[in-house]
Amino acid sequence: MYTETLPAQVQKLQDKAEALHRKNYLLSKGIDLQNSSQLAFQFPGAIGGREDVRHMPNDYCRSSLFTARNNKQPRKNMLRTKLFHLHDVEILYTGFELRAVDDELVWMQLVHYAKDVDLGSTFEFNLTQLLQDLDWPRSGAAYLRLRECISRLRATEVLVTNKKAYGVSGSFSMLEYDSLNDEKGDQHTYYVRMNPKIMLLFAGNLFTSHNWDAYKRLSPAARRLVDYVSSHKTPLPLSVDNFVSLCGVEMDSAARARSFARAKCQELKNNGWVADIFVENDRIHCLKAAVKNRTCSIN
DNA sequence: ATCTATCCGGACCGCATTGC
DNA sequence: GCAATGCGGTCCGGATAGAT
């Protein structure tokens, strides 16, 4: 007869304690996954949420989960790799490198589709509609790219530890689905589910909302910067090095990193995301206020 | 016949990187 | 700091296939 070893018993108890901590955390935020587990209840604009905004958990905003690396560079493949994070939050990531240029937008839009459905329940969406919502062309390449993004998002395992909030998230995939495929193997219908654990990332207003039209027009690295700025009430100066790490890019010199940061600051300023933003002494200083594209910012 | 969803093709463009 | 480079994404009219 199989009997559990002591370490296994300890692990089991630890898992139970973590699950209880998560449950209590959600209850303290007024969320009981047994009853109401729709993300829409968390989003601004009451039930259903606003249609012109998309949301990103702050724990993702401040990490290198979605990189802004050049598409010429092959995507990294990671196995329980610790991602860069600005604060005391640990993200262990398994899967192909996710990029802001496509995966991020696809995921945000799918979260938007999922917001009115109980987490864990399946829903369908239309690929053409998704292309439209992303402002992508209806080209064969775009369909292919979209299917690849969706596959990449599914083939992930994320484990977030945020001791100040929910503790350990427990591992989950960015996206779960079953699909019906055509004779070529291309998916034509997706039955998508969002893991209920992502509620931990959104609960207690720990997310940032962006004007979707304006956000998706930004370049990938500018989006990493606006995520940083918008996810803090009063953003402290961000070192150029940390900004580069947030973007997941490799710079061959400090001068290039500076120039890269300056260009992204200019992009945010030109598009009215912030009142002022500039690089000084290798730090990015930002002045928020009268921000037209940011709809809410919650620490 | 008409509608809808999907895909093709080729010119064009944006962006990260490179070189000076 | 800036222009050049080249890859790969974008645009959009039109084609195709299947449903009604």
Short mmCIF file of C-alpha atoms (C1' of nucleotides) in Angstrom, two decimals:
data_model
loop_
_atom_site.label_atom_id
_atom_site.label_comp_id
_atom_site.label_asym_id
_atom_site.label_seq_id
_atom_site.Cartn_x
_atom_site.Cartn_y
_atom_site.Cartn_z
CA MET A 1 0.00 0.00 0.00
CA TYR A 2 1.27 3.44 -0.98
CA THR A 3 1.86 5.82 1.88
CA GLU A 4 2.81 9.43 1.40
CA THR A 5 6.27 10.53 2.43
CA LEU A 6 6.58 13.31 4.98
CA PRO A 7 7.65 15.92 2.41
CA ALA A 8 4.61 15.03 0.29
CA GLN A 9 2.33 15.45 3.29
CA VAL A 10 3.92 18.81 4.09
CA GLN A 11 3.48 19.91 0.46
CA LYS A 12 -0.19 18.90 0.56
CA LEU A 13 -0.78 20.92 3.71
CA GLN A 14 1.05 23.86 2.20
CA ASP A 15 -1.11 23.68 -0.95
CA LYS A 16 -4.24 23.63 1.21
CA ALA A 17 -3.05 26.63 3.19
CA GLU A 18 -2.28 28.55 0.00
CA ALA A 19 -5.70 27.72 -1.45
CA LEU A 20 -7.37 28.88 1.74
CA HIS A 21 -5.33 32.09 1.69
CA ARG A 22 -6.47 32.74 -1.91
CA LYS A 23 -10.09 32.04 -1.04
CA ASN A 24 -9.97 34.37 1.98
CA TYR A 25 -8.22 37.02 -0.09
CA LEU A 26 -10.99 36.95 -2.69
CA LEU A 27 -13.68 36.93 0.02
CA SER A 28 -12.05 40.00 1.57
CA LYS A 29 -12.51 41.68 -1.81
CA GLY A 30 -16.16 40.63 -1.87
CA ILE A 31 -15.64 37.85 -4.40
CA ASP A 32 -16.93 34.33 -3.92
CA LEU A 33 -15.97 32.20 -6.92
CA GLN A 34 -18.79 29.80 -6.03
CA ASN A 35 -21.35 32.51 -6.78
CA SER A 36 -20.09 35.31 -8.97
CA SER A 37 -16.95 34.76 -10.98
CA GLN A 38 -17.40 37.19 -13.86
CA LEU A 39 -14.58 39.64 -14.46
CA ALA A 40 -17.10 42.25 -15.55
CA PHE A 41 -18.04 42.76 -11.89
CA GLN A 42 -14.49 44.04 -11.31
CA PHE A 43 -14.33 46.37 -14.27
CA PRO A 44 -15.25 50.05 -14.26
CA GLY A 45 -18.59 51.03 -15.72
CA ALA A 46 -20.61 48.57 -13.63
CA ILE A 47 -21.97 45.29 -15.00
CA GLY A 48 -20.73 44.49 -18.47
CA GLY A 49 -17.88 46.95 -18.22
CA ARG A 50 -17.11 49.65 -20.72
CA GLU A 51 -16.69 48.54 -24.29
CA ASP A 52 -13.91 51.00 -25.13
CA VAL A 53 -11.43 49.87 -22.47
CA ARG A 54 -9.30 46.79 -21.94
CA HIS A 55 -7.67 45.70 -18.72
CA MET A 56 -4.26 44.44 -17.65
CA PRO A 57 -3.36 43.08 -14.19
CA ASN A 58 -0.77 45.26 -12.49
CA ASP A 59 1.34 42.20 -11.76
CA TYR A 60 1.65 41.78 -15.53
CA CYS A 61 2.05 45.53 -16.20
CA ARG A 62 5.19 45.64 -14.11
CA SER A 63 6.79 42.50 -15.49
CA SER A 64 8.46 41.39 -18.70
CA LEU A 65 5.66 38.89 -19.43
CA PHE A 66 4.92 40.60 -22.75
CA THR A 67 8.22 41.62 -24.34
CA ALA A 68 8.89 44.26 -26.96
CA ARG A 69 11.74 42.42 -28.66
CA ASN A 70 12.31 42.65 -32.39
CA ASN A 71 10.28 40.18 -34.36
CA LYS A 72 13.37 39.18 -36.28
CA GLN A 73 14.66 37.57 -33.10
CA PRO A 74 13.28 34.11 -32.44
CA ARG A 75 11.01 33.81 -29.44
CA LYS A 76 12.65 32.37 -26.36
CA ASN A 77 11.33 29.13 -24.94
CA MET A 78 11.16 29.19 -21.16
CA LEU A 79 10.75 26.56 -18.48
CA ARG A 80 9.72 27.89 -15.07
CA THR A 81 11.83 30.96 -15.82
CA LYS A 82 11.68 33.84 -13.38
CA LEU A 83 10.57 36.92 -15.31
CA PHE A 84 11.84 40.41 -14.61
CA HIS A 85 9.53 42.25 -12.21
CA LEU A 86 9.84 45.77 -10.81
CA HIS A 87 8.40 44.94 -7.41
CA ASP A 88 8.40 42.14 -4.89
CA VAL A 89 6.38 39.85 -7.12
CA GLU A 90 7.68 36.63 -8.63
CA ILE A 91 6.41 35.25 -11.92
CA LEU A 92 7.59 31.80 -12.97
CA TYR A 93 6.83 31.36 -16.64
CA THR A 94 6.80 28.31 -18.86
CA GLY A 95 6.16 28.52 -22.58
CA PHE A 96 7.20 30.53 -25.61
CA GLU A 97 8.08 34.18 -25.06
CA LEU A 98 4.93 36.30 -25.35
CA ARG A 99 5.22 39.56 -27.24
CA ALA A 100 3.41 42.84 -26.76
CA VAL A 101 3.13 43.26 -30.51
CA ASP A 102 0.55 40.50 -30.83
CA ASP A 103 0.08 38.08 -27.90
CA GLU A 104 -0.64 40.88 -25.45
CA LEU A 105 -3.37 42.42 -27.58
CA VAL A 106 -4.92 39.04 -28.36
CA TRP A 107 -4.99 38.12 -24.65
CA MET A 108 -6.47 41.48 -23.61
CA GLN A 109 -9.20 41.16 -26.23
CA LEU A 110 -9.97 37.58 -25.17
CA VAL A 111 -10.23 38.74 -21.55
CA HIS A 112 -12.68 41.33 -22.82
CA TYR A 113 -14.76 38.61 -24.52
CA ALA A 114 -14.56 36.54 -21.34
CA LYS A 115 -15.62 39.27 -18.96
CA ASP A 116 -19.34 38.47 -19.01
CA VAL A 117 -18.87 34.70 -18.74
CA ASP A 118 -18.25 32.85 -15.48
CA LEU A 119 -14.52 32.11 -15.26
CA GLY A 120 -13.93 28.48 -16.13
CA SER A 121 -17.02 28.34 -18.36
CA THR A 122 -16.50 28.04 -22.09
CA PHE A 123 -17.45 30.64 -24.65
CA GLU A 124 -17.00 30.95 -28.41
CA PHE A 125 -15.71 33.83 -30.44
CA ASN A 126 -15.42 34.65 -34.10
CA LEU A 127 -11.91 34.86 -35.62
CA THR A 128 -12.93 37.56 -38.09
CA GLN A 129 -14.43 39.63 -35.31
CA LEU A 130 -11.24 39.21 -33.29
CA LEU A 131 -9.17 40.44 -36.26
CA GLN A 132 -11.44 43.47 -36.52
CA ASP A 133 -11.19 44.19 -32.79
CA LEU A 134 -7.40 44.04 -33.07
CA ASP A 135 -7.37 46.22 -36.23
CA TRP A 136 -5.55 43.43 -38.01
CA PRO A 137 -6.12 42.80 -41.73
CA ARG A 138 -8.27 39.93 -42.86
CA SER A 139 -5.33 38.32 -44.58
CA GLY A 140 -4.37 34.66 -44.52
CA ALA A 141 -1.17 35.62 -42.72
CA ALA A 142 -3.17 37.47 -40.08
CA TYR A 143 -5.41 34.45 -39.52
CA LEU A 144 -2.30 32.31 -39.19
CA ARG A 145 -0.70 34.78 -36.82
CA LEU A 146 -3.85 34.91 -34.74
CA ARG A 147 -4.05 31.13 -34.45
CA GLU A 148 -0.38 31.05 -33.47
CA CYS A 149 -0.95 33.66 -30.76
CA ILE A 150 -3.86 31.67 -29.37
CA SER A 151 -1.81 28.45 -29.40
CA ARG A 152 1.12 30.21 -27.75
CA LEU A 153 -1.12 31.62 -25.03
CA ARG A 154 -2.53 28.17 -24.32
CA ALA A 155 0.90 26.53 -24.16
CA THR A 156 1.86 28.51 -21.07
CA GLU A 157 2.13 27.90 -17.36
CA VAL A 158 2.17 30.94 -15.13
CA LEU A 159 2.79 30.95 -11.40
CA VAL A 160 2.61 34.31 -9.66
CA THR A 161 3.63 34.97 -6.08
CA ASN A 162 2.46 38.26 -4.63
CA LYS A 163 2.94 38.02 -0.88
CA LYS A 164 1.32 41.39 -0.20
CA ALA A 165 -1.92 40.34 -1.88
CA TYR A 166 -3.14 36.87 -2.72
CA GLY A 167 0.03 34.92 -1.88
CA VAL A 168 0.72 32.15 -4.38
CA SER A 169 -1.61 32.03 -7.38
CA GLY A 170 -1.16 28.35 -8.14
CA SER A 171 -0.12 27.59 -11.70
CA PHE A 172 -2.48 28.27 -14.56
CA SER A 173 -2.42 28.75 -18.31
CA MET A 174 -2.97 32.17 -19.89
CA LEU A 175 -5.75 30.65 -21.99
CA GLU A 176 -7.53 27.34 -22.09
CA TYR A 177 -9.58 25.99 -24.95
CA ASP A 178 -10.84 23.09 -27.03
CA SER A 179 -11.20 23.58 -30.74
CA LEU A 180 -12.77 22.17 -33.89
CA ASN A 181 -10.30 21.98 -36.77
CA ASP A 182 -10.71 21.82 -40.54
CA GLU A 183 -9.07 19.19 -42.77
CA LYS A 184 -5.80 21.18 -42.81
CA GLY A 185 -5.73 21.20 -39.03
CA ASP A 186 -6.59 24.89 -38.77
CA GLN A 187 -8.89 25.73 -35.89
CA HIS A 188 -12.20 27.23 -37.04
CA THR A 189 -14.07 27.16 -33.74
CA TYR A 190 -12.62 27.75 -30.32
CA TYR A 191 -14.32 26.85 -27.04
CA VAL A 192 -12.35 29.11 -24.72
CA ARG A 193 -12.09 29.17 -20.93
CA MET A 194 -10.29 31.56 -18.64
CA ASN A 195 -8.84 29.89 -15.56
CA PRO A 196 -10.70 31.13 -12.43
CA LYS A 197 -7.28 31.85 -10.88
CA ILE A 198 -6.93 34.95 -13.06
CA MET A 199 -9.57 36.51 -10.79
CA LEU A 200 -6.75 36.83 -8.23
CA LEU A 201 -4.92 39.16 -10.60
CA PHE A 202 -7.95 41.39 -11.14
CA ALA A 203 -9.55 41.31 -7.69
CA GLY A 204 -9.23 44.33 -5.43
CA ASN A 205 -8.71 46.70 -8.37
CA LEU A 206 -5.19 45.39 -8.92
CA PHE A 207 -5.41 46.13 -12.61
CA THR A 208 -5.01 48.99 -15.05
CA SER A 209 -7.51 49.98 -17.71
CA HIS A 210 -6.58 51.48 -21.04
CA ASN A 211 -8.47 53.15 -23.84
CA TRP A 212 -8.36 50.29 -26.34
CA ASP A 213 -8.14 52.30 -29.54
CA ALA A 214 -5.29 54.42 -28.24
CA TYR A 215 -3.50 51.54 -26.53
CA LYS A 216 -3.37 49.23 -29.51
CA ARG A 217 -1.98 52.02 -31.70
CA LEU A 218 1.09 52.36 -29.45
CA SER A 219 4.31 50.60 -30.33
CA PRO A 220 5.04 47.54 -28.15
CA ALA A 221 7.71 49.23 -26.04
CA ALA A 222 5.57 52.33 -25.56
CA ARG A 223 2.86 50.02 -24.22
CA ARG A 224 5.29 48.62 -21.65
CA LEU A 225 6.00 52.19 -20.55
CA VAL A 226 2.37 53.23 -20.39
CA ASP A 227 1.63 50.07 -18.40
CA TYR A 228 4.25 51.13 -15.87
CA VAL A 229 3.03 54.72 -15.69
CA SER A 230 -0.67 53.90 -15.57
CA SER A 231 -0.38 51.11 -13.03
CA HIS A 232 1.03 53.50 -10.43
CA LYS A 233 -0.88 56.37 -8.85
CA THR A 234 2.33 58.38 -8.65
CA PRO A 235 4.96 56.71 -10.78
CA LEU A 236 8.40 57.03 -9.24
CA PRO A 237 11.30 57.64 -11.63
CA LEU A 238 12.01 54.46 -13.56
CA SER A 239 15.61 53.70 -14.41
CA VAL A 240 16.34 53.28 -18.10
CA ASP A 241 17.85 49.88 -17.28
CA ASN A 242 14.64 48.73 -15.64
CA PHE A 243 12.61 49.99 -18.57
CA VAL A 244 14.82 48.03 -20.95
CA SER A 245 14.37 44.93 -18.75
CA LEU A 246 10.60 45.47 -18.69
CA CYS A 247 10.65 45.40 -22.49
CA GLY A 248 12.79 42.28 -22.46
CA VAL A 249 15.12 43.84 -25.03
CA GLU A 250 18.90 43.69 -25.11
CA MET A 251 20.77 46.94 -25.67
CA ASP A 252 24.43 47.04 -26.65
CA SER A 253 25.13 50.34 -24.92
CA ALA A 254 23.75 52.72 -22.33
CA ALA A 255 23.51 55.39 -25.04
CA ARG A 256 21.20 53.23 -27.12
CA ALA A 257 19.08 52.36 -24.12
CA ARG A 258 18.75 56.05 -23.35
CA SER A 259 17.82 56.90 -26.91
CA PHE A 260 15.32 54.03 -26.96
CA ALA A 261 13.75 55.30 -23.72
CA ARG A 262 13.63 58.87 -25.05
CA ALA A 263 11.84 57.77 -28.21
CA LYS A 264 9.21 55.91 -26.20
CA CYS A 265 8.73 58.86 -23.85
CA GLN A 266 8.18 61.09 -26.88
CA GLU A 267 5.62 58.65 -28.27
CA LEU A 268 3.61 58.74 -25.03
CA LYS A 269 3.79 62.50 -24.85
CA ASN A 270 2.82 62.98 -28.50
CA ASN A 271 -0.21 60.78 -28.04
CA GLY A 272 -1.41 62.54 -24.92
CA TRP A 273 -0.94 59.65 -22.50
CA VAL A 274 0.86 61.83 -19.96
CA ALA A 275 1.31 65.54 -19.26
CA ASP A 276 5.06 65.18 -19.43
CA ILE A 277 7.64 62.40 -19.55
CA PHE A 278 11.38 62.66 -20.08
CA VAL A 279 14.74 61.01 -19.43
CA GLU A 280 17.10 62.67 -16.99
CA ASN A 281 20.14 61.11 -15.31
CA ASP A 282 19.24 57.75 -16.81
CA ARG A 283 15.83 57.80 -15.17
CA ILE A 284 12.42 58.22 -16.75
CA HIS A 285 10.44 60.93 -14.97
CA CYS A 286 6.73 61.14 -15.56
CA LEU A 287 4.09 63.71 -14.78
CA LYS A 288 0.59 62.30 -15.04
CA ALA A 289 -2.54 64.50 -14.89
CA ALA A 290 -5.21 65.23 -17.42
CA VAL A 291 -4.50 61.92 -19.08
CA LYS A 292 -6.98 61.39 -21.84
CA ASN A 293 -6.19 57.80 -22.79
CA ARG A 294 -5.86 56.34 -19.32
CA THR A 295 -9.24 55.60 -17.82
CA CYS A 296 -8.19 54.49 -14.38
CA SER A 297 -5.09 53.81 -12.42
CA ILE A 298 -5.12 51.76 -9.31
CA ASN A 299 -2.21 50.66 -7.21
"C1'" DA B 1 -28.48 34.78 -56.57
"C1'" DT B 2 -26.90 36.60 -52.44
"C1'" DC B 3 -24.54 36.70 -48.18
"C1'" DT B 4 -20.84 35.70 -45.05
"C1'" DA B 5 -16.46 34.07 -43.70
"C1'" DT B 6 -12.06 33.25 -45.10
"C1'" DC B 7 -8.02 33.77 -47.82
"C1'" DC B 8 -4.74 35.66 -51.55
"C1'" DG B 9 -1.36 38.78 -53.60
"C1'" DG B 10 1.57 42.48 -54.23
"C1'" DA B 11 2.74 47.12 -53.23
"C1'" DC B 12 3.64 49.67 -49.41
"C1'" DC B 13 5.10 50.96 -44.73
"C1'" DG B 14 6.85 50.80 -39.79
"C1'" DC B 15 10.14 49.61 -36.71
"C1'" DA B 16 14.24 47.69 -34.44
"C1'" DT B 17 18.75 47.49 -35.50
"C1'" DT B 18 23.06 48.88 -37.60
"C1'" DG B 19 26.61 51.91 -39.07
"C1'" DC B 20 28.62 56.18 -39.15
"C1'" DG C 1 22.08 61.70 -32.96
"C1'" DC C 2 20.58 60.42 -37.31
"C1'" DA C 3 20.18 58.15 -41.76
"C1'" DA C 4 20.21 53.64 -43.93
"C1'" DT C 5 18.83 48.97 -43.97
"C1'" DG C 6 15.99 45.06 -44.36
"C1'" DC C 7 12.60 42.11 -42.34
"C1'" DG C 8 8.15 41.30 -41.69
"C1'" DG C 9 3.66 43.33 -40.89
"C1'" DT C 10 -0.22 46.05 -43.15
"C1'" DC C 11 -3.56 47.32 -46.44
"C1'" DC C 12 -7.31 46.39 -49.31
"C1'" DG C 13 -9.55 44.89 -53.57
"C1'" DG C 14 -10.78 40.80 -55.23
"C1'" DA C 15 -11.27 35.60 -55.25
"C1'" DT C 16 -13.19 31.45 -53.34
"C1'" DA C 17 -16.16 28.32 -50.83
"C1'" DG C 18 -20.04 27.15 -48.37
"C1'" DA C 19 -24.60 28.31 -46.52
"C1'" DT C 20 -29.16 30.02 -47.30
#
